[in-house]
PDB file of C-alpha atoms in Angstrom:
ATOM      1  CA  UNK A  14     -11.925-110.430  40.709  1.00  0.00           C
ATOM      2  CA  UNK A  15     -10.455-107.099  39.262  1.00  0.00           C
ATOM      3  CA  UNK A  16      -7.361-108.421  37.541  1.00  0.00           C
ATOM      4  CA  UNK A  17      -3.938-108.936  38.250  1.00  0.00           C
ATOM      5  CA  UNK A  18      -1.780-106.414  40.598  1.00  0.00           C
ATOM      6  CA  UNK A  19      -5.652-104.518  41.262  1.00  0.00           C
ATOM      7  CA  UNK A  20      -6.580-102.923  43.889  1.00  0.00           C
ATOM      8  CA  UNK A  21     -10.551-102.086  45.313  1.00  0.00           C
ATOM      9  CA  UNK A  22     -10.139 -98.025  43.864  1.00  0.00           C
ATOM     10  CA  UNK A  23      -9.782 -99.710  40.360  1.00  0.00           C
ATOM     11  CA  UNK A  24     -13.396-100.066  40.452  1.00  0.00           C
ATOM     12  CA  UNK A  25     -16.244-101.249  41.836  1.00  0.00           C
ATOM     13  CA  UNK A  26     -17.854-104.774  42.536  1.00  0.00           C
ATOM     14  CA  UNK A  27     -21.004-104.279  41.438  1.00  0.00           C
ATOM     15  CA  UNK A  28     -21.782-106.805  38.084  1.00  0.00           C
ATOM     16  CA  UNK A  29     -24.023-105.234  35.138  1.00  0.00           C
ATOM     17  CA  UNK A  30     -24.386-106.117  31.164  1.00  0.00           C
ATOM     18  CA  UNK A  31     -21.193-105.644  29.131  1.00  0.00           C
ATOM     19  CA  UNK A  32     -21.360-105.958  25.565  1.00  0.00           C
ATOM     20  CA  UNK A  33     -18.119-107.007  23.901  1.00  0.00           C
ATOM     21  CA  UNK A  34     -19.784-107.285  20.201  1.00  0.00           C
ATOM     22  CA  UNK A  35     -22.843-108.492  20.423  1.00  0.00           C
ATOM     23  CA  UNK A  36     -22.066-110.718  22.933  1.00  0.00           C
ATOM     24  CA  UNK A  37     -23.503-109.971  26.865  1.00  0.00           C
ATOM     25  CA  UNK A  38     -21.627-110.848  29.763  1.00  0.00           C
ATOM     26  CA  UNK A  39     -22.400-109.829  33.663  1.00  0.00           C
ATOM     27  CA  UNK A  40     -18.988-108.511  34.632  1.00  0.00           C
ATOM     28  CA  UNK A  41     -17.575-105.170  37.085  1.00  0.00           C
ATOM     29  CA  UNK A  42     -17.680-102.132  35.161  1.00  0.00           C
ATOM     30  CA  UNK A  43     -13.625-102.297  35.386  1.00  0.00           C
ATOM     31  CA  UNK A  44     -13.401-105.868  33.357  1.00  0.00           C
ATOM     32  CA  UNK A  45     -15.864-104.651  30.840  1.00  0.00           C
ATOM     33  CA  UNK A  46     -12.904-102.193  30.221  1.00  0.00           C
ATOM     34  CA  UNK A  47     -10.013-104.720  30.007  1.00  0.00           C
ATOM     35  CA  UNK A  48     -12.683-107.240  27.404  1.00  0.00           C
ATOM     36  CA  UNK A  49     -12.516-103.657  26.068  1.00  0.00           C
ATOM     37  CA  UNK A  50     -16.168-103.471  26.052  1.00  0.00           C
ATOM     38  CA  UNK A  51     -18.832-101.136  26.473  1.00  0.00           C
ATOM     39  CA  UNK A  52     -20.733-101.680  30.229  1.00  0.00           C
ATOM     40  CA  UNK A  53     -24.237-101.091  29.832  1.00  0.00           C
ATOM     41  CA  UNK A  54     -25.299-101.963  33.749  1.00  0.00           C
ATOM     42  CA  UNK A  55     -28.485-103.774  34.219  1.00  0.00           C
ATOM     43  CA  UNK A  56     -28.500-107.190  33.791  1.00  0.00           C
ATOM     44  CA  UNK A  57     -27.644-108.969  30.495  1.00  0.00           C
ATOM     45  CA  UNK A  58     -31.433-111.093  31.133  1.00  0.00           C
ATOM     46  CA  UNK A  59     -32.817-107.256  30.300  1.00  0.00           C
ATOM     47  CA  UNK A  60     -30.589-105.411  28.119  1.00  0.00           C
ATOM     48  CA  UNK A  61     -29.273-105.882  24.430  1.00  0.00           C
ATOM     49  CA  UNK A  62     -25.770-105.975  22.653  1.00  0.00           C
ATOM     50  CA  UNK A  63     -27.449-105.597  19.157  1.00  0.00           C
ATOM     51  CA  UNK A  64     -27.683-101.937  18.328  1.00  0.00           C
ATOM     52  CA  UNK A  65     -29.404-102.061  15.230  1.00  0.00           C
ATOM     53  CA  UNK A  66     -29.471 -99.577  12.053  1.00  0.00           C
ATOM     54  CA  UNK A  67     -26.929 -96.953  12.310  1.00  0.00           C
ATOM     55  CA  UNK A  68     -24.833 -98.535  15.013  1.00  0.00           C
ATOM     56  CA  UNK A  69     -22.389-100.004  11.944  1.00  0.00           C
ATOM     57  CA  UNK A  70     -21.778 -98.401   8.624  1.00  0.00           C
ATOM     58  CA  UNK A  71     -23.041-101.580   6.728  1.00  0.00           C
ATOM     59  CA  UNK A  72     -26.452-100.069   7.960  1.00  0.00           C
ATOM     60  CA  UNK A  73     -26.547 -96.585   8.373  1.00  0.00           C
ATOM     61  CA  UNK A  74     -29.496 -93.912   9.182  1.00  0.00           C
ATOM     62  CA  UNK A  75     -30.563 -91.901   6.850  1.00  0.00           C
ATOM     63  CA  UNK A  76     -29.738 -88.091   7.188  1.00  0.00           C
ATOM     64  CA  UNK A  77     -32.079 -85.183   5.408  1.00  0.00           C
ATOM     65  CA  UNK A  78     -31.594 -81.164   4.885  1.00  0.00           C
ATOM     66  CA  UNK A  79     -32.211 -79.542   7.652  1.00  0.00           C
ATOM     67  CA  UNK A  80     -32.038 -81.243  11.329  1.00  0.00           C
ATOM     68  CA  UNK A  81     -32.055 -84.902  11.959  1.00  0.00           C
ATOM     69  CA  UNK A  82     -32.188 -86.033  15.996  1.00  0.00           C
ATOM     70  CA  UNK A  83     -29.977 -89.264  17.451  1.00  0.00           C
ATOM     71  CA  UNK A  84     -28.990 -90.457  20.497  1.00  0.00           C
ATOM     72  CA  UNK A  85     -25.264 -92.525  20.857  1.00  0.00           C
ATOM     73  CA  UNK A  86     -26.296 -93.283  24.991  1.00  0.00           C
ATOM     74  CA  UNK A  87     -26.365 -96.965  23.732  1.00  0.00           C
ATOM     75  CA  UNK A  88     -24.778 -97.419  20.181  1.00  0.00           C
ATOM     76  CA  UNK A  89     -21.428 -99.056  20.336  1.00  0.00           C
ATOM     77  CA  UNK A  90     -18.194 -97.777  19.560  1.00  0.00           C
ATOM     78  CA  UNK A  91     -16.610 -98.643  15.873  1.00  0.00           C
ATOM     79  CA  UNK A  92     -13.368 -99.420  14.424  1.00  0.00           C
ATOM     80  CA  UNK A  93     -11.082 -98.248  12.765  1.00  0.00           C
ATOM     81  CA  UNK A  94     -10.858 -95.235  15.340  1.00  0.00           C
ATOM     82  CA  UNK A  95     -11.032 -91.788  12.910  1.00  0.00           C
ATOM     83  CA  UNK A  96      -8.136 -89.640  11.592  1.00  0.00           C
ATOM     84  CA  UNK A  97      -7.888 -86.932  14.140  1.00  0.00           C
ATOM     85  CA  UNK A  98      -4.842 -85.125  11.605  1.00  0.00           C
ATOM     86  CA  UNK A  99      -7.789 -83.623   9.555  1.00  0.00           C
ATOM     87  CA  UNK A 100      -9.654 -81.921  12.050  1.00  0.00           C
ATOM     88  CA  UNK A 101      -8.107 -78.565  11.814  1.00  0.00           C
ATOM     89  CA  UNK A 102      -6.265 -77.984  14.798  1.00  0.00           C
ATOM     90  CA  UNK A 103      -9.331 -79.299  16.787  1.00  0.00           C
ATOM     91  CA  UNK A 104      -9.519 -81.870  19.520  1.00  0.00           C
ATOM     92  CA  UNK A 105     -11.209 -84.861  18.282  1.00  0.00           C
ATOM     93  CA  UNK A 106     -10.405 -87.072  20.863  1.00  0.00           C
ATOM     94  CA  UNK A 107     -11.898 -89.979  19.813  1.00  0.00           C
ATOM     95  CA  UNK A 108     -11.178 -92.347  22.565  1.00  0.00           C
ATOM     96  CA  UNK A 109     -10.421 -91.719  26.376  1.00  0.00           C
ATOM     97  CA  UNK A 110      -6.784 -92.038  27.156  1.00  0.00           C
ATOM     98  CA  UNK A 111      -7.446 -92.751  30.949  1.00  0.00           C
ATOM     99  CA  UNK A 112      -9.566 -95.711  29.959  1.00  0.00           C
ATOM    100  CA  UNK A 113      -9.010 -96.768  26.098  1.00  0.00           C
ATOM    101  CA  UNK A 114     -12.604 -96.680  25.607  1.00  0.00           C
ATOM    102  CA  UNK A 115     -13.679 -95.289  22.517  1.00  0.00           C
ATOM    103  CA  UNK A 116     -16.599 -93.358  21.223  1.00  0.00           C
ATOM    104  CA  UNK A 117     -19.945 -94.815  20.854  1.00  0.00           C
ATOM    105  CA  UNK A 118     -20.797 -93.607  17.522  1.00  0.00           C
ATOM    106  CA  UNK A 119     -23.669 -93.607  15.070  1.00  0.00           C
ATOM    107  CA  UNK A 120     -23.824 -93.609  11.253  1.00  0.00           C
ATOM    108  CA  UNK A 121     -25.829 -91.344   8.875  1.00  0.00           C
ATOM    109  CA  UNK A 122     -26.370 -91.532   5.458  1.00  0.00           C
ATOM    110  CA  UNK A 123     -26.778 -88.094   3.496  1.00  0.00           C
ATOM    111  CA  UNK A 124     -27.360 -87.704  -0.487  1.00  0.00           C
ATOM    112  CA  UNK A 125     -26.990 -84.033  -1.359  1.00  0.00           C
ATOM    113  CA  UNK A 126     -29.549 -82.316  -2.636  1.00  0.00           C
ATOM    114  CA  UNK A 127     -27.717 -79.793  -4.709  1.00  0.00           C
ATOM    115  CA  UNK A 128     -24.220 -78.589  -5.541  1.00  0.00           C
ATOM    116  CA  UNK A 129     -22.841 -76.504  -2.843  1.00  0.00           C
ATOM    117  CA  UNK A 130     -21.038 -75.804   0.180  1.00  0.00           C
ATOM    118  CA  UNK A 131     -22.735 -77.893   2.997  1.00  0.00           C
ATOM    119  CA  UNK A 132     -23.005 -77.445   6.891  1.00  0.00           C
ATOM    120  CA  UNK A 133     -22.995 -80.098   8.879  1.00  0.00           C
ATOM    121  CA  UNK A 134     -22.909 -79.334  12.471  1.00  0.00           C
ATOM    122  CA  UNK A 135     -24.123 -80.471  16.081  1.00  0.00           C
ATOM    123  CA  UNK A 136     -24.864 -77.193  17.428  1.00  0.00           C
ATOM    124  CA  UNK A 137     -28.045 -77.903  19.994  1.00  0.00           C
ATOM    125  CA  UNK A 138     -27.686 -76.210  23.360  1.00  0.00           C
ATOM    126  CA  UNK A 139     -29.591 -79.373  25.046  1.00  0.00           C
ATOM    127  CA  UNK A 140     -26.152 -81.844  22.945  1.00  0.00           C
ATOM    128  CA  UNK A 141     -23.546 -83.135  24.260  1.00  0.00           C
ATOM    129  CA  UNK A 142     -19.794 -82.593  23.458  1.00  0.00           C
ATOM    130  CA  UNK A 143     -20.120 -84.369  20.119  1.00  0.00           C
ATOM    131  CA  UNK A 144     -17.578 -85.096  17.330  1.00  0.00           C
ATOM    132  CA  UNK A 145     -17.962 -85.480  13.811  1.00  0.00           C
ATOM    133  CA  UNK A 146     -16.401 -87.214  11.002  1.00  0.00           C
ATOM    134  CA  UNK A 147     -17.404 -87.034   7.273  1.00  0.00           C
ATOM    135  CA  UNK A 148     -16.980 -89.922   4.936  1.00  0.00           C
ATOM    136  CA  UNK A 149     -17.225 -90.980   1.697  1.00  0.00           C
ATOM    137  CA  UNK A 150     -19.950 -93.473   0.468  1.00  0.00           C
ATOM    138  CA  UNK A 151     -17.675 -96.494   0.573  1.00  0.00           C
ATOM    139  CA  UNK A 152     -17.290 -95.961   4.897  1.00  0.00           C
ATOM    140  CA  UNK A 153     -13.656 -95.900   4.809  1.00  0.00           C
ATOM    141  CA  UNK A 154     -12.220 -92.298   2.784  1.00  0.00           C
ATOM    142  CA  UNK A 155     -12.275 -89.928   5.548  1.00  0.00           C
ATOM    143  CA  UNK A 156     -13.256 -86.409   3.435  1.00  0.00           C
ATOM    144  CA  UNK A 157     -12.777 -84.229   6.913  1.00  0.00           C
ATOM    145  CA  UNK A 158     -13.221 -84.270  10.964  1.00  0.00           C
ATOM    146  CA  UNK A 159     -14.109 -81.646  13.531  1.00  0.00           C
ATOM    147  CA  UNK A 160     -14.354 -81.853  17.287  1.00  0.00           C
ATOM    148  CA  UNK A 161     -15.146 -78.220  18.031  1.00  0.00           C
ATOM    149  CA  UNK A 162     -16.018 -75.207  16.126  1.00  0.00           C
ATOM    150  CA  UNK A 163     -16.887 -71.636  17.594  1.00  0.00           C
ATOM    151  CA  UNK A 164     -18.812 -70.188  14.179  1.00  0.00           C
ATOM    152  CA  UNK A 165     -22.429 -70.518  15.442  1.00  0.00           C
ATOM    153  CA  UNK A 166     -24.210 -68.732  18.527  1.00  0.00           C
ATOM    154  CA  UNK A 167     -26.800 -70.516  20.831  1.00  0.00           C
ATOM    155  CA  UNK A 168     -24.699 -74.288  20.870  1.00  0.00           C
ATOM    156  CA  UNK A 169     -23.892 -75.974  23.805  1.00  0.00           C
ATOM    157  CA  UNK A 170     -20.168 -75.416  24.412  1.00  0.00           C
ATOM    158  CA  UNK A 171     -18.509 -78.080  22.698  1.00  0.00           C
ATOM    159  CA  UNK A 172     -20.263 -78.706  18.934  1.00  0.00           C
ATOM    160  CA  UNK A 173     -19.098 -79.905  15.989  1.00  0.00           C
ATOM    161  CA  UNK A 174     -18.964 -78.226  12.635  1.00  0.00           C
ATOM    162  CA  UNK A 175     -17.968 -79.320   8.540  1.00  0.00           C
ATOM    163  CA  UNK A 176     -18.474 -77.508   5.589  1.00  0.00           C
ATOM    164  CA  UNK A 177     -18.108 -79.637   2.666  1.00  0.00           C
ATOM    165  CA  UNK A 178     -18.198 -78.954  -0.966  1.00  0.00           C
ATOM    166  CA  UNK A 179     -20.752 -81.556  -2.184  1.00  0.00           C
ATOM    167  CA  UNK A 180     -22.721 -82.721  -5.532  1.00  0.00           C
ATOM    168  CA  UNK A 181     -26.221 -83.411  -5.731  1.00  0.00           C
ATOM    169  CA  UNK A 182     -26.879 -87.033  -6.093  1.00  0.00           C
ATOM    170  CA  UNK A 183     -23.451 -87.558  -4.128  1.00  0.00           C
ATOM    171  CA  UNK A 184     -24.015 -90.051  -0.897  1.00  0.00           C
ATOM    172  CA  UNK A 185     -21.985 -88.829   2.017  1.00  0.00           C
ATOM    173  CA  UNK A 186     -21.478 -91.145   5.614  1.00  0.00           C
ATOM    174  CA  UNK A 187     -21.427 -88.875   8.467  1.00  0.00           C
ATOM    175  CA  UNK A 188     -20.087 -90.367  11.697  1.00  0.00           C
ATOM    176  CA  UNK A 189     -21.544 -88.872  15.023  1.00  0.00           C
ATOM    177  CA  UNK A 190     -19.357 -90.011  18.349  1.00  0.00           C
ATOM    178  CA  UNK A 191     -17.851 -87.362  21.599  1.00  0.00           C
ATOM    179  CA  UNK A 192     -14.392 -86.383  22.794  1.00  0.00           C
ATOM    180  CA  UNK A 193     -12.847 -88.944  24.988  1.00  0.00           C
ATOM    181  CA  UNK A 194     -16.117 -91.645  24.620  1.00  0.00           C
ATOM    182  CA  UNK A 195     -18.337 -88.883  25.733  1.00  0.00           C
ATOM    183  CA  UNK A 196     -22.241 -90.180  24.520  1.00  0.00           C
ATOM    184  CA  UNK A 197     -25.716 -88.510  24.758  1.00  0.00           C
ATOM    185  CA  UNK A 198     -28.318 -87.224  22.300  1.00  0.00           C
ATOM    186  CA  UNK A 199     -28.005 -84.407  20.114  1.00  0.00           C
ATOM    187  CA  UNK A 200     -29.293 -82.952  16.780  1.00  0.00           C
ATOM    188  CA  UNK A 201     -27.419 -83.504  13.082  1.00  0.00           C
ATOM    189  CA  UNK A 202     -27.931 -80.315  11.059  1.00  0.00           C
ATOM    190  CA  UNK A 203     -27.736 -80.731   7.622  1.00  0.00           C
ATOM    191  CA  UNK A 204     -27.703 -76.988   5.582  1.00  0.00           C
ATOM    192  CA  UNK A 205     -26.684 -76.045   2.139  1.00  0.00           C
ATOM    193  CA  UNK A 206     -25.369 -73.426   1.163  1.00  0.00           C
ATOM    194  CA  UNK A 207     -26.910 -72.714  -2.291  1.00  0.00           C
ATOM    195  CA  UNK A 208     -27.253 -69.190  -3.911  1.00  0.00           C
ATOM    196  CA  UNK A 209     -30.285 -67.675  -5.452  1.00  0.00           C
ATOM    197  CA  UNK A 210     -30.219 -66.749  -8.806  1.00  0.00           C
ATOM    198  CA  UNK A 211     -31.147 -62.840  -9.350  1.00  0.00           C
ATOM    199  CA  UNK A 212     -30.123 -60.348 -12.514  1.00  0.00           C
ATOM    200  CA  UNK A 213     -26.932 -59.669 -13.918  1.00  0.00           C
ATOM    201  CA  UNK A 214     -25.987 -56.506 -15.584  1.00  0.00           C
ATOM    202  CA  UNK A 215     -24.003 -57.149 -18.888  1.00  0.00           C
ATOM    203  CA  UNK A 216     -23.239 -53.781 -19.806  1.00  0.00           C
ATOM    204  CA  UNK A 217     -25.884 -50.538 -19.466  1.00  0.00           C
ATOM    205  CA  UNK A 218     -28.460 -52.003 -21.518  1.00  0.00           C
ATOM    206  CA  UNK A 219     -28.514 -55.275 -21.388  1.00  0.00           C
ATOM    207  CA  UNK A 220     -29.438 -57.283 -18.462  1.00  0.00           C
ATOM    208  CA  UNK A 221     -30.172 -61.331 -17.998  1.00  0.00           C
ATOM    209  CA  UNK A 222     -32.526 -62.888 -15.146  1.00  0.00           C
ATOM    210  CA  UNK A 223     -32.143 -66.566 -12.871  1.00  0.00           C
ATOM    211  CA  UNK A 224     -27.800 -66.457 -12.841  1.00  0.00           C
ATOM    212  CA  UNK A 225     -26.711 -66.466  -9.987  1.00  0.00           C
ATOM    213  CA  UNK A 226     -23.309 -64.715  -9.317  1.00  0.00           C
ATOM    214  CA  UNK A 227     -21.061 -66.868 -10.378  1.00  0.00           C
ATOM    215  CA  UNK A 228     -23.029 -67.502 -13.856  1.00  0.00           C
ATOM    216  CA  UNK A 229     -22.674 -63.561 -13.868  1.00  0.00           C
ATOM    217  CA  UNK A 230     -18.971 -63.568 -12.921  1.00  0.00           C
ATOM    218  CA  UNK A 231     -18.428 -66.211 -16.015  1.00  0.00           C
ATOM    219  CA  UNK A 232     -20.250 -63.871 -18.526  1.00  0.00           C
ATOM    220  CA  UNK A 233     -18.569 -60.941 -17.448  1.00  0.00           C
ATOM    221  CA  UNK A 234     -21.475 -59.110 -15.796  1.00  0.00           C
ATOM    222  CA  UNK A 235     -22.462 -57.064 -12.414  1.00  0.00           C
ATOM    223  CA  UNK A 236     -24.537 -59.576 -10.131  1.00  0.00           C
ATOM    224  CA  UNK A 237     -27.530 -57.493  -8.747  1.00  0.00           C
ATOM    225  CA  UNK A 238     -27.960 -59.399  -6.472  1.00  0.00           C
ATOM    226  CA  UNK A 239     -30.131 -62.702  -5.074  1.00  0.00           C
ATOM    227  CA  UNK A 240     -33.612 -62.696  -6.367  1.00  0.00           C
ATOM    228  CA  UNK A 241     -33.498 -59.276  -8.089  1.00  0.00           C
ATOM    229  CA  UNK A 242     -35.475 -59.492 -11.645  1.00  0.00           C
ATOM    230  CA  UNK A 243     -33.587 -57.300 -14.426  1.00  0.00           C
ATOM    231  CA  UNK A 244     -37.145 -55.171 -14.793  1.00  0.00           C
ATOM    232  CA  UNK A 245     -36.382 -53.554 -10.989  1.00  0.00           C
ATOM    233  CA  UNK A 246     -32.678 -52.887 -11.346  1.00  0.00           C
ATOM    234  CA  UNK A 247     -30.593 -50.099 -13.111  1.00  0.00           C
ATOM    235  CA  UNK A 248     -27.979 -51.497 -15.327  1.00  0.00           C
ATOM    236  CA  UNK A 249     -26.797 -47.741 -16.347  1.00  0.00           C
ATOM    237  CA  UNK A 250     -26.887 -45.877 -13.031  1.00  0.00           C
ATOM    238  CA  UNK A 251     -25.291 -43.040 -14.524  1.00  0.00           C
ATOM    239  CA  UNK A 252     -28.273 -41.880 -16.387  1.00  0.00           C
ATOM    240  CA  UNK A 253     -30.797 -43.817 -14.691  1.00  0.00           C
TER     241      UNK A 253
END
């Protein structure tokens, strides 16, 4: 049975696992949608409705510099459904209008390893169209959102992107789901931005080593730029 006032282009007949929580139930593809759950296929005797870490906040992945791999084919989608307002004029999409199925999504948990701006982006030409949202530690701030950026080359065509001012020691929850419920694997890139220190000029004799240009900026000086050492630069051009 297909519901009330159905008819048989509303979906198929053929049974398979549905998860509504963590409960499994053998239903049409089409009632797994109205128990609002997320069909699976199969057979509930040979699939699982308990995701396990990262599927929930309460227990998320952890997330290091540089790239971290996941796959949301068979997490389960989370609630509250994000704040699409922050996204910058990007479509998040969360959930499918067509259907009301939302986004499988996936957790990560990321302590920063420094003070800086910080990429976090999706870009993998083998991903999906992913979406991103960045929290704070307690799972429930929302700090930004992005659903498709254009800044990097080599990405599949839809990727997500945030840059985030963060502080080392700082734990950040990144949330990983698609536009319109759209799942798959994908790779979490994790990069900070952080300057190198080099020499700074303070006037035509003087010169101090490891600021970088801010540190310079603050003391008045001419950054040399990163890595330069003060015995390989010219603070007095002029009669250098």
């Amino acid at each position: 049975y297909l519901g009330d006032n159905s008819t048989c282009v509303d979906g198929g007949c053929d049974a398979g696992a549905c998860c509504v929580g963590e409960d499994c139930q053998n239903v049409t593809d089409w009632s797994c949608e109205a128990l609002g759950g997320l069909f699976l296929g199969g057979d509930c005797g040979t699939e699982t409705c308990i995701f396990g870490e990262g599927d929930e906040c309460s227990e998320p992945l952890v997330a290091y510099d540089g790239p971290n791999a996941f796959d949301t084919s068979f997490a389960s989608p989370s609630s509250p459904e994000p704040d699409g307002s922050q996204c910058e004029d990007t479509y998040l999409d969360w959930c499918d209008p067509s259907s009301g199925n939302c986004s499988p999504d996936l957790w990560f948990a990321y302590t920063a390893t420094g003070t800086a701006p910080c990429v976090f982006d999706t870009c993998d030409p083998a991903g999906y169209d992913s979406s991103m949202v960045l929290y704070a530690a307690d799972c429930t701030t929302q700090l930004a959102c992005n659903g498709d950026s254009s800044n990097q080359s080599g990405c599949q065509a839809f990727y997500s992107e945030i840059t985030y001012d963060v502080v080392e020691g700082t734990t950040y929850i990144i949330r990983l789901g698609g536009w319109q419920a759209a799942n798959g694997t994908g790779t979490l890139n994790i990069n900070l931005d952080i300057p190198y220190n080099g020499a700074c000029c303070l006037d035509a004799t003087e010169c101090l080593d490891d600021l970088d240009s801010a540190q310079c900026e603050a003391f008045g000086g001419t950054f040399q730029g990163e890595n330069s050492v003060c015995k390989n630069v010219d603070c007095d051009p002029e009669t250098g």
